[in-house]
Amino acid sequence: MRLLIMGPPGAGKGTQAARIAGYCNVPHISTGDIFRAAIKADTELGMKLKGYLDAGQLVPDAVTIEVIKERLKEPDCIRGFLLDGFPRTIPQAEALDRMLVDLGVRLSAVLNIAVSPEALLQRLTGRRICRKCGTPYHVVFNPPAVPGVCDRCGGELYQRSDDTEETVKERLEVYTKQTAPLLEYYRKQRLLKEINGELDIEDVWKEIQGVLRGLC
Ligand SMILES: [Zn+2]
């Protein structure tokens, strides 16, 4: 099974990606994870990446593409793979198509975990974190017993600056603008499978399993 998973921040993509990788017995390849690991291990790639980040620049497509190309040649990818965080742009998607041709394989499906902007806004702006122990809460979905107070340590709960309405709206706009052409790209190739990400985690998973079974 060769899969891509897409979904906006707050759609629960990470949870579902881990389950899919386990269910299909394929490696979960996340560009974010690869980049973080490379930086931590101080590899040649890691130093290059750190250079871009320190300079406040995006990692160029060519670098990301090269990283994925190498990763897909690893023996564990023979069974298949689940790509997460790649491709993010049309040039990356086209590069992936060329890689797959070279490897003599095809994508099985692109799973898009779709959640409306309104629902995402509610999910993301409702997050609160304990200042003392870091326990996460949500004002609607996982509220503490006493508003604003941590159940575990009595610490004060706060909202990360990333989670304010203005910042979340901006992030979602960037995401939508960036991914709309990609979704269209895979829709045209008849690979796109829309998953209703507004259901609860277990029901989203059931929907995904239904899609995966249809691919076998
Ligand atoms: Zn706490």
mmCIF file of C-alpha atoms and ligand atoms in Angstrom:
data_model
loop_
_atom_site.group_PDB
_atom_site.id
_atom_site.type_symbol
_atom_site.label_atom_id
_atom_site.label_comp_id
_atom_site.label_asym_id
_atom_site.label_seq_id
_atom_site.Cartn_x
_atom_site.Cartn_y
_atom_site.Cartn_z
ATOM 1 C CA MET A 1 0.000 0.000 0.000
ATOM 2 C CA ARG A 2 1.455 3.375 -1.023
ATOM 3 C CA LEU A 3 -0.402 6.185 0.624
ATOM 4 C CA LEU A 4 -0.318 9.889 1.216
ATOM 5 C CA ILE A 5 -2.098 11.507 4.127
ATOM 6 C CA MET A 6 -3.138 15.136 4.113
ATOM 7 C CA GLY A 7 -5.077 17.251 6.567
ATOM 8 C CA PRO A 8 -5.023 20.702 8.119
ATOM 9 C CA PRO A 9 -3.463 21.439 11.501
ATOM 10 C CA GLY A 10 -5.864 20.209 14.181
ATOM 11 C CA ALA A 11 -7.447 17.473 12.007
ATOM 12 C CA GLY A 12 -5.893 14.682 14.057
ATOM 13 C CA LYS A 13 -3.664 13.566 11.194
ATOM 14 C CA GLY A 14 -0.835 12.373 13.452
ATOM 15 C CA THR A 15 -3.046 9.953 15.397
ATOM 16 C CA GLN A 16 -4.591 8.493 12.251
ATOM 17 C CA ALA A 17 -1.238 8.278 10.444
ATOM 18 C CA ALA A 18 0.209 6.154 13.247
ATOM 19 C CA ARG A 19 -2.792 3.800 13.076
ATOM 20 C CA ILE A 20 -2.665 3.516 9.296
ATOM 21 C CA ALA A 21 1.053 2.676 9.359
ATOM 22 C CA GLY A 22 0.380 -0.067 11.915
ATOM 23 C CA TYR A 23 -2.685 -1.410 10.130
ATOM 24 C CA CYS A 24 -0.989 -1.563 6.712
ATOM 25 C CA ASN A 25 2.406 -2.503 8.164
ATOM 26 C CA VAL A 26 4.202 0.242 6.243
ATOM 27 C CA PRO A 27 6.649 2.900 7.457
ATOM 28 C CA HIS A 28 5.177 6.282 8.400
ATOM 29 C CA ILE A 29 7.408 8.769 6.600
ATOM 30 C CA SER A 30 6.997 12.257 7.969
ATOM 31 C CA THR A 31 9.226 14.973 6.546
ATOM 32 C CA GLY A 32 8.913 16.836 9.858
ATOM 33 C CA ASP A 33 10.237 13.797 11.770
ATOM 34 C CA ILE A 34 13.084 13.231 9.301
ATOM 35 C CA PHE A 35 14.120 16.884 9.473
ATOM 36 C CA ARG A 36 13.983 17.001 13.281
ATOM 37 C CA ALA A 37 15.976 13.769 13.570
ATOM 38 C CA ALA A 38 18.617 15.013 11.111
ATOM 39 C CA ILE A 39 19.020 18.283 13.000
ATOM 40 C CA LYS A 40 19.269 16.470 16.330
ATOM 41 C CA ALA A 41 21.871 14.029 14.976
ATOM 42 C CA ASP A 42 23.865 16.879 13.407
ATOM 43 C CA THR A 43 24.126 15.080 10.062
ATOM 44 C CA GLU A 44 25.164 16.889 6.896
ATOM 45 C CA LEU A 45 21.497 17.241 6.004
ATOM 46 C CA GLY A 46 20.709 18.421 9.522
ATOM 47 C CA MET A 47 23.270 21.213 9.329
ATOM 48 C CA LYS A 48 21.903 22.278 5.962
ATOM 49 C CA LEU A 49 18.353 22.336 7.334
ATOM 50 C CA LYS A 50 19.419 24.253 10.405
ATOM 51 C CA GLY A 51 20.941 26.858 8.105
ATOM 52 C CA TYR A 52 17.580 27.452 6.412
ATOM 53 C CA LEU A 53 15.683 27.526 9.683
ATOM 54 C CA ASP A 54 18.147 29.894 11.353
ATOM 55 C CA ALA A 55 17.886 32.190 8.344
ATOM 56 C CA GLY A 56 14.098 32.053 8.597
ATOM 57 C CA GLN A 57 13.834 30.432 5.172
ATOM 58 C CA LEU A 58 11.678 27.574 3.958
ATOM 59 C CA VAL A 59 13.446 24.335 3.105
ATOM 60 C CA PRO A 60 13.778 24.418 -0.715
ATOM 61 C CA ASP A 61 11.773 21.848 -2.695
ATOM 62 C CA ALA A 62 14.966 20.367 -4.135
ATOM 63 C CA VAL A 63 16.271 19.473 -0.665
ATOM 64 C CA THR A 64 12.977 17.994 0.531
ATOM 65 C CA ILE A 65 12.614 16.006 -2.695
ATOM 66 C CA GLU A 66 16.143 14.586 -2.351
ATOM 67 C CA VAL A 67 15.438 13.529 1.253
ATOM 68 C CA ILE A 68 12.245 11.698 0.262
ATOM 69 C CA LYS A 69 13.921 10.112 -2.755
ATOM 70 C CA GLU A 70 16.605 8.597 -0.525
ATOM 71 C CA ARG A 71 14.051 7.496 2.070
ATOM 72 C CA LEU A 72 11.874 5.706 -0.484
ATOM 73 C CA LYS A 73 14.898 3.651 -1.585
ATOM 74 C CA GLU A 74 15.214 2.125 1.909
ATOM 75 C CA PRO A 75 14.316 -1.587 2.001
ATOM 76 C CA ASP A 76 11.356 -1.100 4.373
ATOM 77 C CA CYS A 77 9.550 0.836 1.622
ATOM 78 C CA ILE A 78 9.278 -2.220 -0.600
ATOM 79 C CA ARG A 79 6.066 -3.159 1.257
ATOM 80 C CA GLY A 80 4.758 0.352 0.748
ATOM 81 C CA PHE A 81 4.748 3.575 2.734
ATOM 82 C CA LEU A 82 2.636 6.319 4.213
ATOM 83 C CA LEU A 83 3.893 9.790 3.319
ATOM 84 C CA ASP A 84 2.979 12.600 5.702
ATOM 85 C CA GLY A 85 3.919 16.231 5.098
ATOM 86 C CA PHE A 86 5.083 15.548 1.557
ATOM 87 C CA PRO A 87 4.256 16.614 -1.098
ATOM 88 C CA ARG A 88 3.267 20.127 -0.078
ATOM 89 C CA THR A 89 3.588 21.778 -3.484
ATOM 90 C CA ILE A 90 2.806 20.840 -7.091
ATOM 91 C CA PRO A 91 6.528 20.645 -8.019
ATOM 92 C CA GLN A 92 6.980 18.226 -5.101
ATOM 93 C CA ALA A 93 3.984 16.172 -6.280
ATOM 94 C CA GLU A 94 5.408 16.013 -9.791
ATOM 95 C CA ALA A 95 8.786 14.989 -8.407
ATOM 96 C CA LEU A 96 7.099 12.248 -6.393
ATOM 97 C CA ASP A 97 5.372 10.979 -9.544
ATOM 98 C CA ARG A 98 8.764 10.740 -11.257
ATOM 99 C CA MET A 99 10.273 8.904 -8.264
ATOM 100 C CA LEU A 100 7.450 6.398 -8.316
ATOM 101 C CA VAL A 101 7.911 5.820 -12.056
ATOM 102 C CA ASP A 102 11.625 5.190 -11.424
ATOM 103 C CA LEU A 103 10.754 2.740 -8.668
ATOM 104 C CA GLY A 104 8.168 1.100 -10.914
ATOM 105 C CA VAL A 105 5.306 1.611 -8.460
ATOM 106 C CA ARG A 106 2.131 3.686 -8.191
ATOM 107 C CA LEU A 107 0.278 5.444 -5.401
ATOM 108 C CA SER A 108 -2.659 3.513 -3.975
ATOM 109 C CA ALA A 109 -4.540 6.515 -2.598
ATOM 110 C CA VAL A 110 -4.323 9.985 -1.115
ATOM 111 C CA LEU A 111 -6.307 10.304 2.115
ATOM 112 C CA ASN A 112 -7.504 13.804 2.932
ATOM 113 C CA ILE A 113 -8.787 14.303 6.446
ATOM 114 C CA ALA A 114 -11.236 17.113 5.863
ATOM 115 C CA VAL A 115 -12.436 19.389 8.648
ATOM 116 C CA SER A 116 -14.310 22.655 8.111
ATOM 117 C CA PRO A 117 -12.479 25.874 9.047
ATOM 118 C CA GLU A 118 -15.138 26.592 11.713
ATOM 119 C CA ALA A 119 -14.591 23.240 13.427
ATOM 120 C CA LEU A 120 -10.809 23.636 13.256
ATOM 121 C CA LEU A 121 -11.028 27.084 14.741
ATOM 122 C CA GLN A 122 -13.019 25.694 17.666
ATOM 123 C CA ARG A 123 -10.582 22.813 18.161
ATOM 124 C CA LEU A 124 -7.425 24.880 17.977
ATOM 125 C CA THR A 125 -8.480 28.004 19.855
ATOM 126 C CA GLY A 126 -9.901 25.870 22.698
ATOM 127 C CA ARG A 127 -6.535 24.367 23.609
ATOM 128 C CA ARG A 128 -5.069 25.244 26.988
ATOM 129 C CA ILE A 129 -1.834 24.087 28.586
ATOM 130 C CA CYS A 130 -0.744 23.968 32.227
ATOM 131 C CA ARG A 131 2.034 26.425 32.894
ATOM 132 C CA LYS A 132 3.568 24.163 35.554
ATOM 133 C CA CYS A 133 3.322 20.576 34.269
ATOM 134 C CA GLY A 134 2.404 21.015 30.572
ATOM 135 C CA THR A 135 -0.770 18.879 30.675
ATOM 136 C CA PRO A 136 -2.967 19.765 27.674
ATOM 137 C CA TYR A 137 -6.687 20.548 27.999
ATOM 138 C CA HIS A 138 -9.474 21.717 25.738
ATOM 139 C CA VAL A 139 -12.190 24.062 26.951
ATOM 140 C CA VAL A 140 -14.878 22.057 25.102
ATOM 141 C CA PHE A 141 -13.534 18.550 24.482
ATOM 142 C CA ASN A 142 -11.346 17.986 27.532
ATOM 143 C CA PRO A 143 -12.046 20.666 30.130
ATOM 144 C CA PRO A 144 -10.449 20.736 33.589
ATOM 145 C CA ALA A 145 -12.753 20.358 36.632
ATOM 146 C CA VAL A 146 -12.226 24.017 37.517
ATOM 147 C CA PRO A 147 -11.889 26.398 34.553
ATOM 148 C CA GLY A 148 -8.353 27.699 34.137
ATOM 149 C CA VAL A 149 -6.860 25.339 36.746
ATOM 150 C CA CYS A 150 -4.854 22.140 36.107
ATOM 151 C CA ASP A 151 -6.486 18.961 37.494
ATOM 152 C CA ARG A 152 -3.126 17.368 38.124
ATOM 153 C CA CYS A 153 -1.080 20.069 39.816
ATOM 154 C CA GLY A 154 -3.335 23.068 40.370
ATOM 155 C CA GLY A 155 -1.210 25.129 37.964
ATOM 156 C CA GLU A 156 -2.568 27.935 35.826
ATOM 157 C CA LEU A 157 -3.775 27.056 32.305
ATOM 158 C CA TYR A 158 -2.802 29.300 29.439
ATOM 159 C CA GLN A 159 -3.323 29.579 25.692
ATOM 160 C CA ARG A 160 -0.257 29.330 23.480
ATOM 161 C CA SER A 161 0.222 32.355 21.240
ATOM 162 C CA ASP A 162 -0.021 29.918 18.266
ATOM 163 C CA ASP A 163 -3.568 29.038 19.314
ATOM 164 C CA THR A 164 -5.178 32.478 19.339
ATOM 165 C CA GLU A 165 -7.986 33.009 16.844
ATOM 166 C CA GLU A 166 -5.993 35.377 14.672
ATOM 167 C CA THR A 167 -2.953 33.104 14.392
ATOM 168 C CA VAL A 168 -5.048 29.986 13.816
ATOM 169 C CA LYS A 169 -7.037 31.707 11.062
ATOM 170 C CA GLU A 170 -3.812 32.732 9.398
ATOM 171 C CA ARG A 171 -2.345 29.229 9.614
ATOM 172 C CA LEU A 172 -5.513 27.694 8.177
ATOM 173 C CA GLU A 173 -5.574 30.188 5.312
ATOM 174 C CA VAL A 174 -1.973 29.398 4.439
ATOM 175 C CA TYR A 175 -2.752 25.686 4.591
ATOM 176 C CA THR A 176 -5.844 25.959 2.381
ATOM 177 C CA LYS A 177 -4.084 28.109 -0.184
ATOM 178 C CA GLN A 178 -1.136 25.723 -0.301
ATOM 179 C CA THR A 179 -3.056 22.456 -0.485
ATOM 180 C CA ALA A 180 -6.040 23.308 -2.715
ATOM 181 C CA PRO A 181 -3.987 22.794 -5.923
ATOM 182 C CA LEU A 182 -2.595 19.508 -4.554
ATOM 183 C CA LEU A 183 -6.037 18.161 -3.756
ATOM 184 C CA GLU A 184 -7.085 19.048 -7.296
ATOM 185 C CA TYR A 185 -3.953 17.347 -8.662
ATOM 186 C CA TYR A 186 -4.825 14.067 -6.939
ATOM 187 C CA ARG A 187 -8.541 14.390 -7.621
ATOM 188 C CA LYS A 188 -7.720 14.483 -11.343
ATOM 189 C CA GLN A 189 -5.624 11.344 -10.930
ATOM 190 C CA ARG A 190 -8.629 9.735 -9.192
ATOM 191 C CA LEU A 191 -6.514 9.009 -6.123
ATOM 192 C CA LEU A 192 -8.167 11.373 -3.655
ATOM 193 C CA LYS A 193 -10.209 9.818 -0.835
ATOM 194 C CA GLU A 194 -12.028 12.348 1.326
ATOM 195 C CA ILE A 195 -12.336 11.376 4.981
ATOM 196 C CA ASN A 196 -14.775 13.176 7.271
ATOM 197 C CA GLY A 197 -12.425 14.469 9.950
ATOM 198 C CA GLU A 198 -15.231 16.071 11.957
ATOM 199 C CA LEU A 199 -16.304 12.737 13.423
ATOM 200 C CA ASP A 200 -14.695 11.595 16.652
ATOM 201 C CA ILE A 201 -11.323 9.850 16.461
ATOM 202 C CA GLU A 202 -12.736 6.301 16.456
ATOM 203 C CA ASP A 203 -15.273 7.046 13.713
ATOM 204 C CA VAL A 204 -12.645 8.769 11.570
ATOM 205 C CA TRP A 205 -10.539 5.651 11.969
ATOM 206 C CA LYS A 206 -13.471 3.428 10.919
ATOM 207 C CA GLU A 207 -13.942 5.524 7.800
ATOM 208 C CA ILE A 208 -10.231 5.250 6.980
ATOM 209 C CA GLN A 209 -10.272 1.481 7.508
ATOM 210 C CA GLY A 210 -13.203 1.262 5.092
ATOM 211 C CA VAL A 211 -11.155 3.067 2.439
ATOM 212 C CA LEU A 212 -8.069 0.919 3.104
ATOM 213 C CA ARG A 213 -10.036 -2.318 2.839
ATOM 214 C CA GLY A 214 -11.406 -1.139 -0.510
ATOM 215 C CA LEU A 215 -7.839 -0.739 -1.779
ATOM 216 C CA CYS A 216 -6.643 -4.240 -0.891
HETATM 217 ZN ZN ZN B 1 -0.434 21.046 35.810
#
